[in-house]
Amino acid sequence: MCFTRPCTLSFICSSSCSSLHSAQRASHTDKMLPALCTLFTALSCVSGVTVVTQKPPVLTLTKGEKTTMHCNLGTVTDRAAAWYKQVPGGAPQYVLMNYHGFSSPYYGSGFSSPKFTSTHSSQSDYTLIISNVEVGDSAVYYCGTWDTSVSEGVFGQGTKLIVTDSAVPPPVLTIFPPSSEELKSNKATLVCVVSDLSTGFADVRWLVGGNPVSSGVTTGSAEQQPNKKFRLSSYLSIERSEWDKDKDITCEVSAASKATSKKMKKSECTD
């Protein structure tokens, strides 16, 4: 169990970026070093001393607003705070690095002021500020630093930013009925494919005969499509006897302030 441990991201580094330790020193070489490192996307847990704390866990804003995320580096006071953006299914992107000794943050490729900036209120308390937010800013933002006690880059649990926009069209839903082969085993699985999501975050709900169900529901993680929008699939497994009752089975999806649904029942399907 990892609930009480800080999380770390492992780094594979080039010869000019042998460790995050060197990248976190308060010097003007900080600007380029993080970009030379390739991040593993998987988070792992280690029993380090430093615990990085982020708040709030979730932020929901409307397009055009300004948001502030907070990060406390725990016992670390002599290392920089680095911020990373990760969309579902994607690799972390280096946003910026700030240190109480810097005159201004150092930015990653594609990120700049005044849209992205950072402040500090102490040697261990930092913020990430995003102005004029857009739907494309929706992601999980991780704050991290270097923990000398375990020689690892230690990260917080992340802040999920969801940006809504009334002008964005709703996602496209497609429901697939159970296969004839599966029905022979007295089971029925329906698949709801949600595509063209404006963000990688969505709530999926199933209803049978107008009544919400949670048992037998499995929803996968979103993946980015070639058009930069997202797609995910949700599965509902029921007994064949329920399917044979010819009830309306509904897949409802809420994402970025948009809600849409699609229905299906046995009598509408052809063998």
PDB file of C-alpha atoms in Angstrom:
ATOM      1  CA  MET A   1       0.000   0.000   0.000  1.00  0.00           C
ATOM      2  CA  CYS A   2       1.346   3.429  -0.892  1.00  0.00           C
ATOM      3  CA  PHE A   3      -1.126   5.865   0.617  1.00  0.00           C
ATOM      4  CA  THR A   4       1.298   7.371   3.136  1.00  0.00           C
ATOM      5  CA  ARG A   5       4.337   7.524   0.858  1.00  0.00           C
ATOM      6  CA  PRO A   6       5.451  10.260  -1.532  1.00  0.00           C
ATOM      7  CA  CYS A   7       5.365   9.436  -5.218  1.00  0.00           C
ATOM      8  CA  THR A   8       8.298   9.657  -7.601  1.00  0.00           C
ATOM      9  CA  LEU A   9       8.815   9.700 -11.314  1.00  0.00           C
ATOM     10  CA  SER A  10      11.867   7.815 -12.546  1.00  0.00           C
ATOM     11  CA  PHE A  11      14.131   9.589 -14.984  1.00  0.00           C
ATOM     12  CA  ILE A  12      16.271   8.299 -17.853  1.00  0.00           C
ATOM     13  CA  CYS A  13      18.832  10.978 -18.519  1.00  0.00           C
ATOM     14  CA  SER A  14      21.416  11.779 -21.141  1.00  0.00           C
ATOM     15  CA  SER A  15      25.060  12.223 -20.253  1.00  0.00           C
ATOM     16  CA  SER A  16      24.507  15.954 -19.872  1.00  0.00           C
ATOM     17  CA  CYS A  17      21.626  15.372 -17.427  1.00  0.00           C
ATOM     18  CA  SER A  18      22.896  12.618 -15.167  1.00  0.00           C
ATOM     19  CA  SER A  19      20.372  13.263 -12.406  1.00  0.00           C
ATOM     20  CA  LEU A  20      17.499  15.477 -11.351  1.00  0.00           C
ATOM     21  CA  HIS A  21      19.757  16.521  -8.500  1.00  0.00           C
ATOM     22  CA  SER A  22      21.971  18.485 -10.848  1.00  0.00           C
ATOM     23  CA  ALA A  23      18.910  19.857 -12.618  1.00  0.00           C
ATOM     24  CA  GLN A  24      17.488  21.132  -9.335  1.00  0.00           C
ATOM     25  CA  ARG A  25      20.508  23.174  -8.255  1.00  0.00           C
ATOM     26  CA  ALA A  26      19.853  26.880  -8.031  1.00  0.00           C
ATOM     27  CA  SER A  27      21.845  27.917 -11.075  1.00  0.00           C
ATOM     28  CA  HIS A  28      21.117  29.351 -14.481  1.00  0.00           C
ATOM     29  CA  THR A  29      21.803  25.954 -16.096  1.00  0.00           C
ATOM     30  CA  ASP A  30      18.392  24.807 -14.772  1.00  0.00           C
ATOM     31  CA  LYS A  31      16.637  26.124 -17.855  1.00  0.00           C
ATOM     32  CA  MET A  32      17.722  23.389 -20.248  1.00  0.00           C
ATOM     33  CA  LEU A  33      18.553  20.409 -18.053  1.00  0.00           C
ATOM     34  CA  PRO A  34      15.002  19.155 -17.350  1.00  0.00           C
ATOM     35  CA  ALA A  35      14.223  19.140 -21.071  1.00  0.00           C
ATOM     36  CA  LEU A  36      17.097  16.686 -21.660  1.00  0.00           C
ATOM     37  CA  CYS A  37      15.490  14.069 -19.448  1.00  0.00           C
ATOM     38  CA  THR A  38      12.904  11.574 -20.664  1.00  0.00           C
ATOM     39  CA  LEU A  39      10.198  10.903 -18.091  1.00  0.00           C
ATOM     40  CA  PHE A  40       8.659   7.535 -17.414  1.00  0.00           C
ATOM     41  CA  THR A  41       4.893   8.063 -17.323  1.00  0.00           C
ATOM     42  CA  ALA A  42       4.347   5.561 -14.507  1.00  0.00           C
ATOM     43  CA  LEU A  43       4.233   6.810 -10.939  1.00  0.00           C
ATOM     44  CA  SER A  44       5.869   4.631  -8.291  1.00  0.00           C
ATOM     45  CA  CYS A  45       5.967   4.931  -4.505  1.00  0.00           C
ATOM     46  CA  VAL A  46       9.071   5.050  -2.319  1.00  0.00           C
ATOM     47  CA  SER A  47       9.530   5.522   1.401  1.00  0.00           C
ATOM     48  CA  GLY A  48      11.233   8.903   1.323  1.00  0.00           C
ATOM     49  CA  VAL A  49      11.383  11.550   4.012  1.00  0.00           C
ATOM     50  CA  THR A  50      10.108  14.463   1.958  1.00  0.00           C
ATOM     51  CA  VAL A  51       6.387  14.548   1.212  1.00  0.00           C
ATOM     52  CA  VAL A  52       5.285  16.923  -1.527  1.00  0.00           C
ATOM     53  CA  THR A  53       1.733  18.179  -0.952  1.00  0.00           C
ATOM     54  CA  GLN A  54      -0.476  19.705  -3.633  1.00  0.00           C
ATOM     55  CA  LYS A  55      -3.819  21.449  -3.300  1.00  0.00           C
ATOM     56  CA  PRO A  56      -6.535  21.509  -4.300  1.00  0.00           C
ATOM     57  CA  PRO A  57      -6.902  18.002  -5.758  1.00  0.00           C
ATOM     58  CA  VAL A  58      -9.412  19.147  -8.407  1.00  0.00           C
ATOM     59  CA  LEU A  59     -10.160  22.492 -10.064  1.00  0.00           C
ATOM     60  CA  THR A  60     -13.096  23.094 -12.425  1.00  0.00           C
ATOM     61  CA  LEU A  61     -13.084  26.384 -14.297  1.00  0.00           C
ATOM     62  CA  THR A  62     -14.752  28.078 -17.226  1.00  0.00           C
ATOM     63  CA  LYS A  63     -12.753  29.118 -20.275  1.00  0.00           C
ATOM     64  CA  GLY A  64     -11.057  32.490 -19.739  1.00  0.00           C
ATOM     65  CA  GLU A  65     -10.696  32.247 -15.960  1.00  0.00           C
ATOM     66  CA  LYS A  66      -7.466  32.267 -13.943  1.00  0.00           C
ATOM     67  CA  THR A  67      -6.378  29.506 -11.587  1.00  0.00           C
ATOM     68  CA  THR A  68      -3.729  28.951  -8.936  1.00  0.00           C
ATOM     69  CA  MET A  69      -2.347  25.605  -7.773  1.00  0.00           C
ATOM     70  CA  HIS A  70      -0.362  25.254  -4.572  1.00  0.00           C
ATOM     71  CA  CYS A  71       2.616  23.039  -3.786  1.00  0.00           C
ATOM     72  CA  ASN A  72       4.494  22.495  -0.529  1.00  0.00           C
ATOM     73  CA  LEU A  73       7.883  20.747  -0.769  1.00  0.00           C
ATOM     74  CA  GLY A  74       7.849  19.533   2.829  1.00  0.00           C
ATOM     75  CA  THR A  75      11.300  19.598   4.379  1.00  0.00           C
ATOM     76  CA  VAL A  76      13.000  20.643   1.158  1.00  0.00           C
ATOM     77  CA  THR A  77      14.085  24.302   1.217  1.00  0.00           C
ATOM     78  CA  ASP A  78      17.165  24.340  -1.042  1.00  0.00           C
ATOM     79  CA  ARG A  79      15.751  22.860  -4.241  1.00  0.00           C
ATOM     80  CA  ALA A  80      13.523  24.155  -7.004  1.00  0.00           C
ATOM     81  CA  ALA A  81       9.898  23.208  -7.612  1.00  0.00           C
ATOM     82  CA  ALA A  82       9.211  21.792 -11.067  1.00  0.00           C
ATOM     83  CA  TRP A  83       5.722  21.588 -12.594  1.00  0.00           C
ATOM     84  CA  TYR A  84       4.595  19.030 -15.179  1.00  0.00           C
ATOM     85  CA  LYS A  85       1.392  18.693 -17.213  1.00  0.00           C
ATOM     86  CA  GLN A  86      -0.001  15.258 -18.074  1.00  0.00           C
ATOM     87  CA  VAL A  87      -3.097  14.567 -20.173  1.00  0.00           C
ATOM     88  CA  PRO A  88      -4.708  11.107 -19.913  1.00  0.00           C
ATOM     89  CA  GLY A  89      -2.700   8.595 -21.903  1.00  0.00           C
ATOM     90  CA  GLY A  90       0.111  11.075 -22.572  1.00  0.00           C
ATOM     91  CA  ALA A  91       3.645  11.605 -21.302  1.00  0.00           C
ATOM     92  CA  PRO A  92       4.328  14.364 -18.748  1.00  0.00           C
ATOM     93  CA  GLN A  93       5.281  17.734 -20.235  1.00  0.00           C
ATOM     94  CA  TYR A  94       7.726  20.005 -18.430  1.00  0.00           C
ATOM     95  CA  VAL A  95       5.900  23.308 -17.795  1.00  0.00           C
ATOM     96  CA  LEU A  96       8.277  25.368 -15.673  1.00  0.00           C
ATOM     97  CA  MET A  97      10.709  25.375 -12.781  1.00  0.00           C
ATOM     98  CA  ASN A  98      10.852  27.980 -10.020  1.00  0.00           C
ATOM     99  CA  TYR A  99      13.191  28.564  -7.084  1.00  0.00           C
ATOM    100  CA  HIS A 100      13.137  31.225  -4.408  1.00  0.00           C
ATOM    101  CA  GLY A 101      16.526  32.396  -5.673  1.00  0.00           C
ATOM    102  CA  PHE A 102      15.388  32.817  -9.292  1.00  0.00           C
ATOM    103  CA  SER A 103      14.374  36.184 -10.690  1.00  0.00           C
ATOM    104  CA  SER A 104      11.802  34.406 -12.874  1.00  0.00           C
ATOM    105  CA  PRO A 105      10.774  30.806 -13.685  1.00  0.00           C
ATOM    106  CA  TYR A 106      12.448  28.706 -16.373  1.00  0.00           C
ATOM    107  CA  TYR A 107       9.998  27.364 -18.949  1.00  0.00           C
ATOM    108  CA  GLY A 108       9.648  24.170 -20.924  1.00  0.00           C
ATOM    109  CA  SER A 109       8.994  24.095 -24.652  1.00  0.00           C
ATOM    110  CA  GLY A 110       5.527  25.400 -25.513  1.00  0.00           C
ATOM    111  CA  PHE A 111       4.981  27.123 -22.159  1.00  0.00           C
ATOM    112  CA  SER A 112       5.643  30.791 -21.444  1.00  0.00           C
ATOM    113  CA  SER A 113       4.632  33.896 -19.507  1.00  0.00           C
ATOM    114  CA  PRO A 114       2.171  35.539 -19.031  1.00  0.00           C
ATOM    115  CA  LYS A 115      -0.141  32.527 -19.447  1.00  0.00           C
ATOM    116  CA  PHE A 116       1.981  30.365 -17.142  1.00  0.00           C
ATOM    117  CA  THR A 117       3.837  31.754 -14.157  1.00  0.00           C
ATOM    118  CA  SER A 118       4.888  30.775 -10.651  1.00  0.00           C
ATOM    119  CA  THR A 119       5.374  32.458  -7.293  1.00  0.00           C
ATOM    120  CA  HIS A 120       6.686  31.431  -3.878  1.00  0.00           C
ATOM    121  CA  SER A 121       5.667  32.491  -0.383  1.00  0.00           C
ATOM    122  CA  SER A 122       8.499  30.667   1.404  1.00  0.00           C
ATOM    123  CA  GLN A 123      11.470  28.461   0.567  1.00  0.00           C
ATOM    124  CA  SER A 124       9.157  25.441   0.340  1.00  0.00           C
ATOM    125  CA  ASP A 125       5.802  26.895  -0.798  1.00  0.00           C
ATOM    126  CA  TYR A 126       5.245  27.445  -4.524  1.00  0.00           C
ATOM    127  CA  THR A 127       2.352  28.097  -6.880  1.00  0.00           C
ATOM    128  CA  LEU A 128       1.560  27.460 -10.522  1.00  0.00           C
ATOM    129  CA  ILE A 129      -0.674  30.156 -11.998  1.00  0.00           C
ATOM    130  CA  ILE A 130      -2.458  29.692 -15.327  1.00  0.00           C
ATOM    131  CA  SER A 131      -4.253  32.671 -16.852  1.00  0.00           C
ATOM    132  CA  ASN A 132      -6.997  32.727 -19.467  1.00  0.00           C
ATOM    133  CA  VAL A 133      -7.490  28.960 -19.247  1.00  0.00           C
ATOM    134  CA  GLU A 134      -8.620  26.974 -22.272  1.00  0.00           C
ATOM    135  CA  VAL A 135     -10.114  23.506 -22.690  1.00  0.00           C
ATOM    136  CA  GLY A 136      -6.693  22.346 -23.891  1.00  0.00           C
ATOM    137  CA  ASP A 137      -5.228  23.207 -20.476  1.00  0.00           C
ATOM    138  CA  SER A 138      -7.290  20.409 -18.913  1.00  0.00           C
ATOM    139  CA  ALA A 139      -4.827  17.902 -17.440  1.00  0.00           C
ATOM    140  CA  VAL A 140      -3.248  16.726 -14.198  1.00  0.00           C
ATOM    141  CA  TYR A 141      -0.467  19.040 -13.049  1.00  0.00           C
ATOM    142  CA  TYR A 142       2.285  17.524 -10.917  1.00  0.00           C
ATOM    143  CA  CYS A 143       4.691  19.430  -8.697  1.00  0.00           C
ATOM    144  CA  GLY A 144       8.024  17.829  -7.871  1.00  0.00           C
ATOM    145  CA  THR A 145      11.423  18.401  -6.319  1.00  0.00           C
ATOM    146  CA  TRP A 146      14.612  16.517  -5.479  1.00  0.00           C
ATOM    147  CA  ASP A 147      14.718  14.490  -2.256  1.00  0.00           C
ATOM    148  CA  THR A 148      18.372  14.071  -1.274  1.00  0.00           C
ATOM    149  CA  SER A 149      17.491  11.504   1.402  1.00  0.00           C
ATOM    150  CA  VAL A 150      16.435   8.965  -1.234  1.00  0.00           C
ATOM    151  CA  SER A 151      18.125  10.480  -4.309  1.00  0.00           C
ATOM    152  CA  GLU A 152      14.842  10.587  -6.184  1.00  0.00           C
ATOM    153  CA  GLY A 153      12.610  13.148  -7.808  1.00  0.00           C
ATOM    154  CA  VAL A 154       9.618  13.281  -5.464  1.00  0.00           C
ATOM    155  CA  PHE A 155       6.218  14.352  -6.753  1.00  0.00           C
ATOM    156  CA  GLY A 156       2.880  15.313  -5.252  1.00  0.00           C
ATOM    157  CA  GLN A 157      -0.367  13.527  -6.071  1.00  0.00           C
ATOM    158  CA  GLY A 158      -1.286  16.123  -8.688  1.00  0.00           C
ATOM    159  CA  THR A 159      -4.006  18.705  -9.245  1.00  0.00           C
ATOM    160  CA  LYS A 160      -6.612  17.847 -11.872  1.00  0.00           C
ATOM    161  CA  LEU A 161      -7.681  20.888 -13.893  1.00  0.00           C
ATOM    162  CA  ILE A 162     -10.933  20.652 -15.859  1.00  0.00           C
ATOM    163  CA  VAL A 163     -11.814  23.583 -18.112  1.00  0.00           C
ATOM    164  CA  THR A 164     -15.345  23.873 -19.482  1.00  0.00           C
ATOM    165  CA  ASP A 165     -16.517  25.785 -22.546  1.00  0.00           C
ATOM    166  CA  SER A 166     -20.158  26.144 -23.589  1.00  0.00           C
ATOM    167  CA  ALA A 167     -19.094  26.495 -27.227  1.00  0.00           C
ATOM    168  CA  VAL A 168     -17.485  23.045 -27.309  1.00  0.00           C
ATOM    169  CA  PRO A 169     -19.731  20.397 -28.909  1.00  0.00           C
ATOM    170  CA  PRO A 170     -20.739  17.356 -26.836  1.00  0.00           C
ATOM    171  CA  PRO A 171     -18.925  14.045 -27.305  1.00  0.00           C
ATOM    172  CA  VAL A 172     -20.126  11.411 -29.765  1.00  0.00           C
ATOM    173  CA  LEU A 173     -21.596   8.211 -28.255  1.00  0.00           C
ATOM    174  CA  THR A 174     -21.894   4.808 -29.908  1.00  0.00           C
ATOM    175  CA  ILE A 175     -23.361   1.758 -28.156  1.00  0.00           C
ATOM    176  CA  PHE A 176     -22.542  -1.767 -29.294  1.00  0.00           C
ATOM    177  CA  PRO A 177     -24.867  -4.645 -28.292  1.00  0.00           C
ATOM    178  CA  PRO A 178     -23.752  -7.962 -26.805  1.00  0.00           C
ATOM    179  CA  SER A 179     -22.412 -10.554 -29.216  1.00  0.00           C
ATOM    180  CA  SER A 180     -24.475 -13.603 -30.134  1.00  0.00           C
ATOM    181  CA  GLU A 181     -21.661 -15.799 -28.851  1.00  0.00           C
ATOM    182  CA  GLU A 182     -21.708 -14.163 -25.430  1.00  0.00           C
ATOM    183  CA  LEU A 183     -25.490 -14.461 -25.187  1.00  0.00           C
ATOM    184  CA  LYS A 184     -25.115 -18.235 -25.425  1.00  0.00           C
ATOM    185  CA  SER A 185     -23.404 -18.103 -22.012  1.00  0.00           C
ATOM    186  CA  ASN A 186     -26.362 -16.180 -20.528  1.00  0.00           C
ATOM    187  CA  LYS A 187     -24.278 -13.007 -20.217  1.00  0.00           C
ATOM    188  CA  ALA A 188     -24.680  -9.721 -22.059  1.00  0.00           C
ATOM    189  CA  THR A 189     -22.046  -6.977 -22.300  1.00  0.00           C
ATOM    190  CA  LEU A 190     -22.798  -3.627 -23.903  1.00  0.00           C
ATOM    191  CA  VAL A 191     -20.035  -1.242 -24.907  1.00  0.00           C
ATOM    192  CA  CYS A 192     -20.396   2.543 -24.943  1.00  0.00           C
ATOM    193  CA  VAL A 193     -17.650   4.205 -26.990  1.00  0.00           C
ATOM    194  CA  VAL A 194     -17.271   7.912 -26.212  1.00  0.00           C
ATOM    195  CA  SER A 195     -15.288   9.818 -28.828  1.00  0.00           C
ATOM    196  CA  ASP A 196     -14.397  13.432 -29.583  1.00  0.00           C
ATOM    197  CA  LEU A 197     -14.179  14.364 -25.906  1.00  0.00           C
ATOM    198  CA  SER A 198     -12.772  17.867 -25.516  1.00  0.00           C
ATOM    199  CA  THR A 199     -10.861  16.769 -22.383  1.00  0.00           C
ATOM    200  CA  GLY A 200      -9.641  13.441 -21.089  1.00  0.00           C
ATOM    201  CA  PHE A 201     -11.972  13.579 -18.099  1.00  0.00           C
ATOM    202  CA  ALA A 202     -15.568  12.362 -18.216  1.00  0.00           C
ATOM    203  CA  ASP A 203     -18.211  10.805 -15.974  1.00  0.00           C
ATOM    204  CA  VAL A 204     -20.021   7.812 -17.467  1.00  0.00           C
ATOM    205  CA  ARG A 205     -23.279   6.460 -16.044  1.00  0.00           C
ATOM    206  CA  TRP A 206     -25.397   3.476 -17.128  1.00  0.00           C
ATOM    207  CA  LEU A 207     -29.149   3.103 -16.634  1.00  0.00           C
ATOM    208  CA  VAL A 208     -31.299   0.019 -17.159  1.00  0.00           C
ATOM    209  CA  GLY A 209     -34.997   0.730 -17.519  1.00  0.00           C
ATOM    210  CA  GLY A 210     -34.338   4.291 -16.326  1.00  0.00           C
ATOM    211  CA  ASN A 211     -32.649   3.152 -13.119  1.00  0.00           C
ATOM    212  CA  PRO A 212     -28.935   3.844 -12.502  1.00  0.00           C
ATOM    213  CA  VAL A 213     -26.718   0.778 -12.129  1.00  0.00           C
ATOM    214  CA  SER A 214     -23.166   0.501 -10.832  1.00  0.00           C
ATOM    215  CA  SER A 215     -22.673  -3.254 -10.622  1.00  0.00           C
ATOM    216  CA  GLY A 216     -21.037  -4.690 -13.717  1.00  0.00           C
ATOM    217  CA  VAL A 217     -19.774  -1.316 -14.953  1.00  0.00           C
ATOM    218  CA  THR A 218     -16.163  -0.859 -16.057  1.00  0.00           C
ATOM    219  CA  THR A 219     -14.896   2.370 -17.613  1.00  0.00           C
ATOM    220  CA  GLY A 220     -11.449   2.617 -19.140  1.00  0.00           C
ATOM    221  CA  SER A 221      -9.054   5.553 -19.201  1.00  0.00           C
ATOM    222  CA  ALA A 222      -9.246   8.122 -21.954  1.00  0.00           C
ATOM    223  CA  GLU A 223      -6.792   8.052 -24.837  1.00  0.00           C
ATOM    224  CA  GLN A 224      -5.937  10.920 -27.135  1.00  0.00           C
ATOM    225  CA  GLN A 225      -7.158  10.726 -30.727  1.00  0.00           C
ATOM    226  CA  PRO A 226      -5.176  11.988 -33.746  1.00  0.00           C
ATOM    227  CA  ASN A 227      -7.373  15.136 -33.754  1.00  0.00           C
ATOM    228  CA  LYS A 228      -6.173  15.920 -30.188  1.00  0.00           C
ATOM    229  CA  LYS A 229      -9.562  15.077 -28.709  1.00  0.00           C
ATOM    230  CA  PHE A 230     -10.089  12.042 -26.477  1.00  0.00           C
ATOM    231  CA  ARG A 231     -11.846   8.690 -26.606  1.00  0.00           C
ATOM    232  CA  LEU A 232     -12.817   6.172 -23.939  1.00  0.00           C
ATOM    233  CA  SER A 233     -14.929   3.046 -23.610  1.00  0.00           C
ATOM    234  CA  SER A 234     -17.313   1.953 -20.872  1.00  0.00           C
ATOM    235  CA  TYR A 235     -18.705  -1.564 -20.431  1.00  0.00           C
ATOM    236  CA  LEU A 236     -21.923  -2.784 -18.835  1.00  0.00           C
ATOM    237  CA  SER A 237     -22.208  -6.506 -18.078  1.00  0.00           C
ATOM    238  CA  ILE A 238     -25.664  -7.855 -17.188  1.00  0.00           C
ATOM    239  CA  GLU A 239     -27.469 -11.177 -17.186  1.00  0.00           C
ATOM    240  CA  ARG A 240     -29.012 -12.246 -20.472  1.00  0.00           C
ATOM    241  CA  SER A 241     -32.392 -12.341 -18.721  1.00  0.00           C
ATOM    242  CA  GLU A 242     -32.153  -8.560 -18.195  1.00  0.00           C
ATOM    243  CA  TRP A 243     -31.307  -8.047 -21.873  1.00  0.00           C
ATOM    244  CA  ASP A 244     -34.248 -10.243 -22.898  1.00  0.00           C
ATOM    245  CA  LYS A 245     -36.646  -7.984 -20.961  1.00  0.00           C
ATOM    246  CA  ASP A 246     -36.163  -5.440 -23.754  1.00  0.00           C
ATOM    247  CA  LYS A 247     -35.611  -2.525 -21.365  1.00  0.00           C
ATOM    248  CA  ASP A 248     -34.021   0.735 -22.471  1.00  0.00           C
ATOM    249  CA  ILE A 249     -30.305   0.651 -21.636  1.00  0.00           C
ATOM    250  CA  THR A 250     -28.763   4.103 -21.525  1.00  0.00           C
ATOM    251  CA  CYS A 251     -25.198   5.349 -21.527  1.00  0.00           C
ATOM    252  CA  GLU A 252     -24.922   8.894 -20.125  1.00  0.00           C
ATOM    253  CA  VAL A 253     -21.748  10.960 -20.358  1.00  0.00           C
ATOM    254  CA  SER A 254     -20.895  14.287 -18.719  1.00  0.00           C
ATOM    255  CA  ALA A 255     -17.721  16.075 -19.793  1.00  0.00           C
ATOM    256  CA  ALA A 256     -16.596  19.722 -19.800  1.00  0.00           C
ATOM    257  CA  SER A 257     -20.092  20.936 -18.825  1.00  0.00           C
ATOM    258  CA  LYS A 258     -21.649  18.937 -21.674  1.00  0.00           C
ATOM    259  CA  ALA A 259     -24.015  16.019 -21.053  1.00  0.00           C
ATOM    260  CA  THR A 260     -25.224  13.584 -23.682  1.00  0.00           C
ATOM    261  CA  SER A 261     -26.756  10.105 -23.742  1.00  0.00           C
ATOM    262  CA  LYS A 262     -27.571   7.212 -26.040  1.00  0.00           C
ATOM    263  CA  LYS A 263     -30.128   4.409 -25.620  1.00  0.00           C
ATOM    264  CA  MET A 264     -30.396   0.853 -26.869  1.00  0.00           C
ATOM    265  CA  LYS A 265     -32.688  -2.109 -26.304  1.00  0.00           C
ATOM    266  CA  LYS A 266     -32.846  -5.646 -27.629  1.00  0.00           C
ATOM    267  CA  SER A 267     -35.786  -5.116 -30.006  1.00  0.00           C
ATOM    268  CA  GLU A 268     -33.799  -2.445 -31.870  1.00  0.00           C
ATOM    269  CA  CYS A 269     -30.972  -4.810 -32.656  1.00  0.00           C
ATOM    270  CA  THR A 270     -30.792  -7.142 -35.629  1.00  0.00           C
ATOM    271  CA  ASP A 271     -29.254 -10.569 -35.375  1.00  0.00           C
TER     272      ASP A 271
END
